[in-house]
mmCIF file with all atom_site columns, C-alpha atoms and ligand atoms in Angstrom:
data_model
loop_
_atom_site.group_PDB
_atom_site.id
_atom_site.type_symbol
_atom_site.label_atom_id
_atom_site.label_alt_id
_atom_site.label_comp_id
_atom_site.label_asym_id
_atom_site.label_entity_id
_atom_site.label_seq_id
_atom_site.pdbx_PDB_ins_code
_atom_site.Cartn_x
_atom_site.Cartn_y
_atom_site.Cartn_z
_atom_site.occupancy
_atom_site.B_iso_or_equiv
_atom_site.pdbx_formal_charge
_atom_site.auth_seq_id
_atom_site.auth_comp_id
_atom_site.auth_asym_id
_atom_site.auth_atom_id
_atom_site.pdbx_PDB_model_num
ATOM   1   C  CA  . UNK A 1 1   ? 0.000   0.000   0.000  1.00 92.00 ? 1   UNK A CA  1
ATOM   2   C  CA  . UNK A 1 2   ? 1.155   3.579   -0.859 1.00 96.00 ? 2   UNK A CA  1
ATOM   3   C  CA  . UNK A 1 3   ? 0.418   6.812   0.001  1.00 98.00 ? 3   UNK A CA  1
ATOM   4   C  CA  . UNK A 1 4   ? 1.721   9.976   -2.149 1.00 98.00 ? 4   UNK A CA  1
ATOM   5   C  CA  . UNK A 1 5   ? 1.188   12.966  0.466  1.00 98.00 ? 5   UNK A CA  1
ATOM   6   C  CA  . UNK A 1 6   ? 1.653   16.645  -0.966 1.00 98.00 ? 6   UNK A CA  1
ATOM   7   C  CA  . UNK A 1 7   ? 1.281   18.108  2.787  1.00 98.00 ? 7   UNK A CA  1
ATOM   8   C  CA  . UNK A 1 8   ? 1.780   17.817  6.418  1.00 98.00 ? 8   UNK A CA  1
ATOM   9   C  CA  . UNK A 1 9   ? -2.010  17.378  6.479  1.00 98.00 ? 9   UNK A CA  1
ATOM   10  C  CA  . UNK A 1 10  ? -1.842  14.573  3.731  1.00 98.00 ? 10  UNK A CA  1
ATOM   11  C  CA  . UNK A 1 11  ? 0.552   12.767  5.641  1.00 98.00 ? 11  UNK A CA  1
ATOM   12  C  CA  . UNK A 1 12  ? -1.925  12.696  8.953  1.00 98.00 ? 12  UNK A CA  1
ATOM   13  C  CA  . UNK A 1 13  ? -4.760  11.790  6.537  1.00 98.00 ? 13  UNK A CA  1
ATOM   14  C  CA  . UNK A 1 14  ? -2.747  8.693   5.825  1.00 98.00 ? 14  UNK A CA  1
ATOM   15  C  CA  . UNK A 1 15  ? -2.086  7.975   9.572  1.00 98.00 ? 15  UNK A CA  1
ATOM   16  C  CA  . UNK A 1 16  ? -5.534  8.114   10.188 1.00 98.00 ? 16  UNK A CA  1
ATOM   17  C  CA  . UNK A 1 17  ? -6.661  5.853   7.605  1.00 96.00 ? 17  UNK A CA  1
ATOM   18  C  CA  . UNK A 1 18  ? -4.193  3.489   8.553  1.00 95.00 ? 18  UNK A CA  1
ATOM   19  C  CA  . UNK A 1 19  ? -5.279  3.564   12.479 1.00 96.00 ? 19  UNK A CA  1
ATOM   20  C  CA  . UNK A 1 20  ? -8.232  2.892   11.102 1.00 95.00 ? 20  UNK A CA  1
ATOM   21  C  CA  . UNK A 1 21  ? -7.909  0.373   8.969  1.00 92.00 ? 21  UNK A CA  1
ATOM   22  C  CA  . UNK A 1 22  ? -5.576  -1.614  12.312 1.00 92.00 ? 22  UNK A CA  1
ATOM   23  C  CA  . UNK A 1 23  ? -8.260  -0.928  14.825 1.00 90.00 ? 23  UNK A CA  1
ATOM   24  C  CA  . UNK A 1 24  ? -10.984 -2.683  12.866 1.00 83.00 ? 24  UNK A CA  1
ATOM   25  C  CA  . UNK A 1 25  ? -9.112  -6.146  13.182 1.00 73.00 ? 25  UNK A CA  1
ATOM   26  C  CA  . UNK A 1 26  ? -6.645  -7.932  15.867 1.00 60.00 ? 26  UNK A CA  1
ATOM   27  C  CA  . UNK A 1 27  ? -3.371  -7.210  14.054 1.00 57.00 ? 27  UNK A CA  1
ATOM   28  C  CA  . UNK A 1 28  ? -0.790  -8.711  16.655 1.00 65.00 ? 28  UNK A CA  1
ATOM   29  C  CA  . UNK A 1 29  ? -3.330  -11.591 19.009 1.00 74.00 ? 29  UNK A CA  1
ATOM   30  C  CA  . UNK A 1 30  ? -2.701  -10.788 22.131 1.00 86.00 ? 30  UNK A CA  1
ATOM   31  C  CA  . UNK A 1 31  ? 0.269   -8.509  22.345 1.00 94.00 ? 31  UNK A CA  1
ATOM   32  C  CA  . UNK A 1 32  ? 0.546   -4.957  21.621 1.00 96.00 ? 32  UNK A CA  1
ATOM   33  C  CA  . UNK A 1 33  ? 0.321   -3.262  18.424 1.00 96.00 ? 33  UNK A CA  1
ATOM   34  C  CA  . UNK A 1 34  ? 3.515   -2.405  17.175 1.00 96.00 ? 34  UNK A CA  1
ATOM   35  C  CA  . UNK A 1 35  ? 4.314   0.329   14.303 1.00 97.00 ? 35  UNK A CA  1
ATOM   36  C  CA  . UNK A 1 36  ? 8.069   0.548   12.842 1.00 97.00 ? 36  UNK A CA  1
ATOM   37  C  CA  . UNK A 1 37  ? 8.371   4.019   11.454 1.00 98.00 ? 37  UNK A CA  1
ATOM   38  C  CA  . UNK A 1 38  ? 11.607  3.862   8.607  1.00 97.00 ? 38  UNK A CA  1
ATOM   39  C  CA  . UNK A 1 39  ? 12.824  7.081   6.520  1.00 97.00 ? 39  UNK A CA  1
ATOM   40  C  CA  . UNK A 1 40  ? 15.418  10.274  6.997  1.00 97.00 ? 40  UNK A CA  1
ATOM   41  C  CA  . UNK A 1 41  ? 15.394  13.002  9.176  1.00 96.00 ? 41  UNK A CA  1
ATOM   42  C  CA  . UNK A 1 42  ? 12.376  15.188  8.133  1.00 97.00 ? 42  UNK A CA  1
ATOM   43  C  CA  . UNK A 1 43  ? 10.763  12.707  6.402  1.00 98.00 ? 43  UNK A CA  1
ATOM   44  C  CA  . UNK A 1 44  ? 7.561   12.440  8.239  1.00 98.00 ? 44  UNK A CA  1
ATOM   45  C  CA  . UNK A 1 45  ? 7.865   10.025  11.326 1.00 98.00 ? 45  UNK A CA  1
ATOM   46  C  CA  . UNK A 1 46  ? 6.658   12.206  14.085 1.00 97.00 ? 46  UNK A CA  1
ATOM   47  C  CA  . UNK A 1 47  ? 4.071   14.003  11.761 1.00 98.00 ? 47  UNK A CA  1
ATOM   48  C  CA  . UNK A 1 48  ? 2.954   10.283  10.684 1.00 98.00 ? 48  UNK A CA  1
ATOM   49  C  CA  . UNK A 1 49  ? 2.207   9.926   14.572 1.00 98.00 ? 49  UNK A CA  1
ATOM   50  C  CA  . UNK A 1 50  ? 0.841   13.376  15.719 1.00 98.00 ? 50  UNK A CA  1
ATOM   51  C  CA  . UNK A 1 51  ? -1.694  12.335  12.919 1.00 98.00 ? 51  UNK A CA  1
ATOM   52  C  CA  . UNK A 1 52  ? -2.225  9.008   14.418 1.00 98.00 ? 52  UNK A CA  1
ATOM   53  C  CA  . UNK A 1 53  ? -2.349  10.650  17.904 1.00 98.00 ? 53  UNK A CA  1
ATOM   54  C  CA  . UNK A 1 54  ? -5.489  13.049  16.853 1.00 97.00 ? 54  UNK A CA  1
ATOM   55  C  CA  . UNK A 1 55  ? -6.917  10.172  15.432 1.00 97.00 ? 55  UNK A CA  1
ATOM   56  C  CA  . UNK A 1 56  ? -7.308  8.246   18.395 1.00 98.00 ? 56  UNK A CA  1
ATOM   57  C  CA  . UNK A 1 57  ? -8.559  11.448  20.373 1.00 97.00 ? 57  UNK A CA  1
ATOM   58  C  CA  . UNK A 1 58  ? -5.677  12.385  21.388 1.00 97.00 ? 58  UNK A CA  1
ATOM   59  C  CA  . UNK A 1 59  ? -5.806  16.433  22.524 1.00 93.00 ? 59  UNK A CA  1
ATOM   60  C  CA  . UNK A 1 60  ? -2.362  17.471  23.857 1.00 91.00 ? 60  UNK A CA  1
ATOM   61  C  CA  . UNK A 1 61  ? 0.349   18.272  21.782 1.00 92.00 ? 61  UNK A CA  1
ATOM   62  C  CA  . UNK A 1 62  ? 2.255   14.967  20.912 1.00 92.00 ? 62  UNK A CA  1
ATOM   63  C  CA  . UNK A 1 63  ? 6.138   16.438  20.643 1.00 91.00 ? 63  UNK A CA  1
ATOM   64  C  CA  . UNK A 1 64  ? 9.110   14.507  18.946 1.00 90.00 ? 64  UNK A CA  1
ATOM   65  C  CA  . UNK A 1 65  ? 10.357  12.469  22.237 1.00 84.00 ? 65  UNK A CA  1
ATOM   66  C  CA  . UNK A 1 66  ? 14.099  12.309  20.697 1.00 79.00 ? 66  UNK A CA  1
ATOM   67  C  CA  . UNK A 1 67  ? 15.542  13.539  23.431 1.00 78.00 ? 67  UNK A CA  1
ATOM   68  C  CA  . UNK A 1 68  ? 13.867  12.219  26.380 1.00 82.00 ? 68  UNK A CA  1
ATOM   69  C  CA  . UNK A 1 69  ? 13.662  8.778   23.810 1.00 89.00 ? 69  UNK A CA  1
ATOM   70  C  CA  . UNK A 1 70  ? 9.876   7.762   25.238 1.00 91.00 ? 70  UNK A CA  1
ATOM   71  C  CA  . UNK A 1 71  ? 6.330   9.095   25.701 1.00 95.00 ? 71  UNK A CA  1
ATOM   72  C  CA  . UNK A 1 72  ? 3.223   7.800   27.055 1.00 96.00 ? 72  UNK A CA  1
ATOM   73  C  CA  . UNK A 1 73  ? -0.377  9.012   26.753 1.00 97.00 ? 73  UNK A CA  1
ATOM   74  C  CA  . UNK A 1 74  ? -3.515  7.564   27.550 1.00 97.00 ? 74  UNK A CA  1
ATOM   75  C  CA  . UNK A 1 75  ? -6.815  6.536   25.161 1.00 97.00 ? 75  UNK A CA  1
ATOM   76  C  CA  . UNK A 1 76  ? -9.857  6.575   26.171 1.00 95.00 ? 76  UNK A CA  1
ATOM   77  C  CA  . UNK A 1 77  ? -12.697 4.842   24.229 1.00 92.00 ? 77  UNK A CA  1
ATOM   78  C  CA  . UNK A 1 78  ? -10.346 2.931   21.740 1.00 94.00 ? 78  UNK A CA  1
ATOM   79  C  CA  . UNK A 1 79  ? -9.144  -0.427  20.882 1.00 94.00 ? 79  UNK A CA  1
ATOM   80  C  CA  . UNK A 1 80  ? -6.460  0.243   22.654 1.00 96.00 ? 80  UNK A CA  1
ATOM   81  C  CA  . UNK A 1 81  ? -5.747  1.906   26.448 1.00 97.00 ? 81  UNK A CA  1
ATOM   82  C  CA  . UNK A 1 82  ? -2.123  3.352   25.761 1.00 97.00 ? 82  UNK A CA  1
ATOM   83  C  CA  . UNK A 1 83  ? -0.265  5.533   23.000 1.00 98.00 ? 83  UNK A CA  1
ATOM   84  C  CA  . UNK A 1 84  ? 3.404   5.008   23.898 1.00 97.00 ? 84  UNK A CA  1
ATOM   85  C  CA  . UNK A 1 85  ? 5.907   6.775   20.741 1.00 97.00 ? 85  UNK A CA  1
ATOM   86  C  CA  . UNK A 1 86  ? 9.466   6.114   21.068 1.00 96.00 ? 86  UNK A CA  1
ATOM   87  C  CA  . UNK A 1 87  ? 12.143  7.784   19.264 1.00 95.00 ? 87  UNK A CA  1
ATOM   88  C  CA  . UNK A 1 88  ? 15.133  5.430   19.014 1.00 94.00 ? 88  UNK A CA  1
ATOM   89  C  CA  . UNK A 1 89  ? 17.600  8.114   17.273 1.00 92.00 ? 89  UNK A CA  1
ATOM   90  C  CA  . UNK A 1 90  ? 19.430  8.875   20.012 1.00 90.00 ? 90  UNK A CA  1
ATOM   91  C  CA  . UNK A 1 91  ? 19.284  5.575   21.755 1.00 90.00 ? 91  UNK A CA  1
ATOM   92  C  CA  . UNK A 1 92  ? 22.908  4.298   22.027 1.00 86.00 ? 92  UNK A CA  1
ATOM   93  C  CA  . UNK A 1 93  ? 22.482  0.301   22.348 1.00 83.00 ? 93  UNK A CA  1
ATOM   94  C  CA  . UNK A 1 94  ? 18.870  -1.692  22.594 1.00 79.00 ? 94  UNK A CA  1
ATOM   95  C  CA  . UNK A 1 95  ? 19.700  -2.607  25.952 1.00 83.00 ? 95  UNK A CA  1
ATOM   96  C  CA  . UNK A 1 96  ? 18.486  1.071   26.866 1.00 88.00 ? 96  UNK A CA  1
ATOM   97  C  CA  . UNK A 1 97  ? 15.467  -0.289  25.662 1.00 89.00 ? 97  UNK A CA  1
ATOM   98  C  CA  . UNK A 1 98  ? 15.317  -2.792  28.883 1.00 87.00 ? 98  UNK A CA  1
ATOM   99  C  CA  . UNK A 1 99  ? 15.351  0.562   31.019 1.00 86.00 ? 99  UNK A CA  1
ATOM   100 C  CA  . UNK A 1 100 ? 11.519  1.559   29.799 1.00 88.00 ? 100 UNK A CA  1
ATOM   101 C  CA  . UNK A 1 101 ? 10.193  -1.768  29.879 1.00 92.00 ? 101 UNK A CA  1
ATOM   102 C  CA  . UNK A 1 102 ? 10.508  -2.447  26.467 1.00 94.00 ? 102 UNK A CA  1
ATOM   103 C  CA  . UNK A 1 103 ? 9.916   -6.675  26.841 1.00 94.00 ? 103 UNK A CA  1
ATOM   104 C  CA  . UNK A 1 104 ? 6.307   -5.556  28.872 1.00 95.00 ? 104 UNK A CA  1
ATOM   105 C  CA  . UNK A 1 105 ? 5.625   -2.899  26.407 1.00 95.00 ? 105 UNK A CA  1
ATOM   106 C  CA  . UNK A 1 106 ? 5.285   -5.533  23.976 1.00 96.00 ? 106 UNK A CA  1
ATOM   107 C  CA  . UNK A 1 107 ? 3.623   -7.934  25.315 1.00 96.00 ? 107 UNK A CA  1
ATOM   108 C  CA  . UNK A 1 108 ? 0.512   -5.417  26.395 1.00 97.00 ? 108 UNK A CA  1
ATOM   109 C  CA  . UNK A 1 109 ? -2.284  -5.970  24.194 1.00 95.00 ? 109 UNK A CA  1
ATOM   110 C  CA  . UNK A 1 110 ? -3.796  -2.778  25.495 1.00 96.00 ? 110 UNK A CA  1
ATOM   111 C  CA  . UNK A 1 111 ? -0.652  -0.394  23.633 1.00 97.00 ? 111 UNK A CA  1
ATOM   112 C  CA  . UNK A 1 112 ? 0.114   1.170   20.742 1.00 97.00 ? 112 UNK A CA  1
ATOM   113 C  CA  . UNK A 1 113 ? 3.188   1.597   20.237 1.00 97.00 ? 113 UNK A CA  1
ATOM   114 C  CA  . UNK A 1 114 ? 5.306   3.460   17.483 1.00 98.00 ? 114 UNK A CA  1
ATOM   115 C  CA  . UNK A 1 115 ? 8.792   3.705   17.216 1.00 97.00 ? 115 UNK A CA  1
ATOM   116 C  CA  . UNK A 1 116 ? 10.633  6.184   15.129 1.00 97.00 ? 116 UNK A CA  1
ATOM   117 C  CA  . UNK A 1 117 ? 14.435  5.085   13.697 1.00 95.00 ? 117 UNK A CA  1
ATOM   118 C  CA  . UNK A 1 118 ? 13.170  1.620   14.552 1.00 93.00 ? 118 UNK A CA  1
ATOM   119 C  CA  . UNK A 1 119 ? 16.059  0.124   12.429 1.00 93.00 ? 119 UNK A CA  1
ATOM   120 C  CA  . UNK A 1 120 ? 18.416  0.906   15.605 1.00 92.00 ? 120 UNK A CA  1
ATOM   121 C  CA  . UNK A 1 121 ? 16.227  -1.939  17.507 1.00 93.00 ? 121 UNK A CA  1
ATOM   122 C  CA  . UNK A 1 122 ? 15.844  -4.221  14.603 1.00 92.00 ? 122 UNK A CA  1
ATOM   123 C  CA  . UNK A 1 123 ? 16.676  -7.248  16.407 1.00 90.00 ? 123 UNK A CA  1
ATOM   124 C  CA  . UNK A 1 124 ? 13.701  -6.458  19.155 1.00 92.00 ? 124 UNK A CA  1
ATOM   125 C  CA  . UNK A 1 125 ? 11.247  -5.677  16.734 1.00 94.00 ? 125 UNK A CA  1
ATOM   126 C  CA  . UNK A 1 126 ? 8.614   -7.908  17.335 1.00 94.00 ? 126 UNK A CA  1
ATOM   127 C  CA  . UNK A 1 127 ? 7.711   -10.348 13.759 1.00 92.00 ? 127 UNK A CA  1
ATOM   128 C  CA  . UNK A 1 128 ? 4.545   -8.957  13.630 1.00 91.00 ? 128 UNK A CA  1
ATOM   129 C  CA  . UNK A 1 129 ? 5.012   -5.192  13.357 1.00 95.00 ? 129 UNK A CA  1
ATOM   130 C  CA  . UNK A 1 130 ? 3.330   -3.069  11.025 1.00 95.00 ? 130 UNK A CA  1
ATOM   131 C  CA  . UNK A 1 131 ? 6.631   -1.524  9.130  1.00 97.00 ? 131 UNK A CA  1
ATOM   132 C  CA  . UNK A 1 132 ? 5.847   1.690   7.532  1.00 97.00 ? 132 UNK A CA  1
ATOM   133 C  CA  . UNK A 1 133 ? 8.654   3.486   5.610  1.00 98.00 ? 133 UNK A CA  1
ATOM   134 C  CA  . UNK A 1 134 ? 8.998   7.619   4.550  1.00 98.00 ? 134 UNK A CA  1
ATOM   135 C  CA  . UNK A 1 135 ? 10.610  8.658   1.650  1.00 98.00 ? 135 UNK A CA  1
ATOM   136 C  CA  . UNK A 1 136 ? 11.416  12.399  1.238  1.00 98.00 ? 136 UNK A CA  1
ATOM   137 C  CA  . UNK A 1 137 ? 10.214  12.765  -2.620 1.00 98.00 ? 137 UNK A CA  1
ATOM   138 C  CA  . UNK A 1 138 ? 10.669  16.898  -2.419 1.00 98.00 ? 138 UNK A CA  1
ATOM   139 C  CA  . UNK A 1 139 ? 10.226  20.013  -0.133 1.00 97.00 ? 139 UNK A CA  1
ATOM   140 C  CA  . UNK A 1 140 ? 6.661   18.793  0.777  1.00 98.00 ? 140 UNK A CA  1
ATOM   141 C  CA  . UNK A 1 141 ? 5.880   15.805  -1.176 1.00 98.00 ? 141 UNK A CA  1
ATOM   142 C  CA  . UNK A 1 142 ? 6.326   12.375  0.656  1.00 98.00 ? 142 UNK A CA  1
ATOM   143 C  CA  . UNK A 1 143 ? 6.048   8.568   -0.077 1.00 98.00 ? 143 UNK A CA  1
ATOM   144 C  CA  . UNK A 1 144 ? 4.491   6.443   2.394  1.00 98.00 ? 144 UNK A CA  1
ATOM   145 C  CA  . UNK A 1 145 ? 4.329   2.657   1.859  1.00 98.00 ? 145 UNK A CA  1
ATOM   146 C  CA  . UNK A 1 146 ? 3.759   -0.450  3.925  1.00 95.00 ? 146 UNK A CA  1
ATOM   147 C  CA  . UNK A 1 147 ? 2.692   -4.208  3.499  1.00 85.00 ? 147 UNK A CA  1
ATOM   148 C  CA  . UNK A 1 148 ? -0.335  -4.320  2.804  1.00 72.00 ? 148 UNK A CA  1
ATOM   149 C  CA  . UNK A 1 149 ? -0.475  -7.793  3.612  1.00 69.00 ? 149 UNK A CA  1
ATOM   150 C  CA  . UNK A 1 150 ? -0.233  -6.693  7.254  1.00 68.00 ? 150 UNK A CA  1
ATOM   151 C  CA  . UNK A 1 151 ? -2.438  -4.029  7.828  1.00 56.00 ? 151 UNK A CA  1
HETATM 152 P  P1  . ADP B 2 .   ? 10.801  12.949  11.078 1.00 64.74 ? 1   ADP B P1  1
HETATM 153 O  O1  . ADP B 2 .   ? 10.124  12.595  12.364 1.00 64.74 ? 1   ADP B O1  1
HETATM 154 O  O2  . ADP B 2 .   ? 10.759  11.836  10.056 1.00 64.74 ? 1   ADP B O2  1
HETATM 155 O  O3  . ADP B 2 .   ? 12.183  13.473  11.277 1.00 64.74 ? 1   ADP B O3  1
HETATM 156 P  P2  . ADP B 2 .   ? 8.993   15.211  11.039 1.00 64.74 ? 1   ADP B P2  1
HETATM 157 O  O4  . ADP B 2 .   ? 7.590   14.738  10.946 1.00 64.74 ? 1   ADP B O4  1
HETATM 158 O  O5  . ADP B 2 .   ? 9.509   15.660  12.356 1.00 64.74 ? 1   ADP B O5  1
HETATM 159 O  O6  . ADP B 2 .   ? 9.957   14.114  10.386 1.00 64.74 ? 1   ADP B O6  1
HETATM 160 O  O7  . ADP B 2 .   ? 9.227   16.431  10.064 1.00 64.74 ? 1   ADP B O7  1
HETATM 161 C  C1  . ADP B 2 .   ? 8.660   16.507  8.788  1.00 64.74 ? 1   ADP B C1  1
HETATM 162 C  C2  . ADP B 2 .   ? 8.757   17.961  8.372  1.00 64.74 ? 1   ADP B C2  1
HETATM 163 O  O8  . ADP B 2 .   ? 8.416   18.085  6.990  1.00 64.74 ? 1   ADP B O8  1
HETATM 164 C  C3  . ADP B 2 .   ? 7.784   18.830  9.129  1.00 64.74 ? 1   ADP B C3  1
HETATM 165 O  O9  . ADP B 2 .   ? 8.393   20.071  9.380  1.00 64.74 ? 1   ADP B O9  1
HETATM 166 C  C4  . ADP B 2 .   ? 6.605   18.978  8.181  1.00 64.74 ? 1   ADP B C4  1
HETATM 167 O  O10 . ADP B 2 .   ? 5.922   20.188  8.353  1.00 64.74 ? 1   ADP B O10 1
HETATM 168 C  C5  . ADP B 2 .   ? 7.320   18.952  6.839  1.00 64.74 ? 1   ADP B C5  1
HETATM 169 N  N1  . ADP B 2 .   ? 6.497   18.411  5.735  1.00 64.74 ? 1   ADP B N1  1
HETATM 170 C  C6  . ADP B 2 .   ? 6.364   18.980  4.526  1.00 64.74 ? 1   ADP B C6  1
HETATM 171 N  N2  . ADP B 2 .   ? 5.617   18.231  3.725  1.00 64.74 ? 1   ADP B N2  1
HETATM 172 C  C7  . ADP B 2 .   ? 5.251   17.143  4.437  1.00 64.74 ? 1   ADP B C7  1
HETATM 173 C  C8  . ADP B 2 .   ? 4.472   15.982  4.136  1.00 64.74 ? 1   ADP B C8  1
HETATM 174 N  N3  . ADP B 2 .   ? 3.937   15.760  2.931  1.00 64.74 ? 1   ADP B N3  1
HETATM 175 N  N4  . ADP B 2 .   ? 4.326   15.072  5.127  1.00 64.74 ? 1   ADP B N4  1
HETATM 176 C  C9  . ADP B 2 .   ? 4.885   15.253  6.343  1.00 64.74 ? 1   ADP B C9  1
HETATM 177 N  N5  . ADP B 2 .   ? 5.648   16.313  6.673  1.00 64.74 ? 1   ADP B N5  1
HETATM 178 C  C10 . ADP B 2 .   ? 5.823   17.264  5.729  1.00 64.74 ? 1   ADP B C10 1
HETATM 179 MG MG1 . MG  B 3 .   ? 10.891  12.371  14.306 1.00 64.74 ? 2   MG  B MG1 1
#
């Protein structure tokens, strides 16, 4: 599945559909739903999931958490409970990871999680994450695409 934004707004058009398309149907059993976010610096990660965020009723500002690596909010009336985004650029080894629960995180069927430069933490990704990758096409156009298979 593509998507060929031409905006910021595009781009959390795209998120939306896609949380939408997930919450209809049990993507990972009885573990939490994982989303890899792939693609360059500006390329639309944290847009991809402040879209996703105001999908799910989220209201507060959903900042990049690159420095502070993990953030946590909480649903209410959704498939799922908890909206946890971690930003893995700055993460120095995936043992870090261990330090915010990351083997629990996983296994909570009640969280959403999405991870931005999840190729750092490739070997912890669990096998049935929904990858999503962001290609920078110019100043404000960007390509989207994921398996469609999984979604
Ligand atoms: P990343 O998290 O991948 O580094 P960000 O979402 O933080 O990327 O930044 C994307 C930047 O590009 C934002 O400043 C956003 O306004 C801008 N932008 C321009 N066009 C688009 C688009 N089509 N989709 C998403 N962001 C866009
Ligand atoms: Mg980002």
């Amino acid at each position: 599945m593509e998507y060929d934004t031409k905006n910021l707004e595009e781009t959390k058009q795209a998120a939306a559909h896609i949380i939408e398309t997930i919450s209809g149907h049990s993507v990972s059993g009885n573990r939490a739903t994982v989303v890899a976010l792939y693609g360059d610096l500006g390329a639309g990660k944290t847009s991809f999931v402040q879209g996703a965020a105001q999908a799910l009723g989220i209201e507060e500002s959903v900042p990049s958490p690159t420095f502070i690596i993990e953030r946590v909010y909480r649903l209410s009336d959704q498939k799922w409970k908890r909206f946890v985004h971690i930003d893995c650029y700055r993460l120095e080894s995936p043992e870090e990871l261990h330090a915010i629960g990351w083997d629990e995180l996983v296994q909570d069927k009640d969280t959403i999680l999405f991870v931005e430069w999840a190729d750092k933490i490739e070997a912890v990704i669990p096998p049935d994450t929904l990858k999503i990758y962001f290609e920078q096409i110019s100043e404000t156009m960007r390509k989207i695409t994921y398996d469609e298979n999984h979604a």
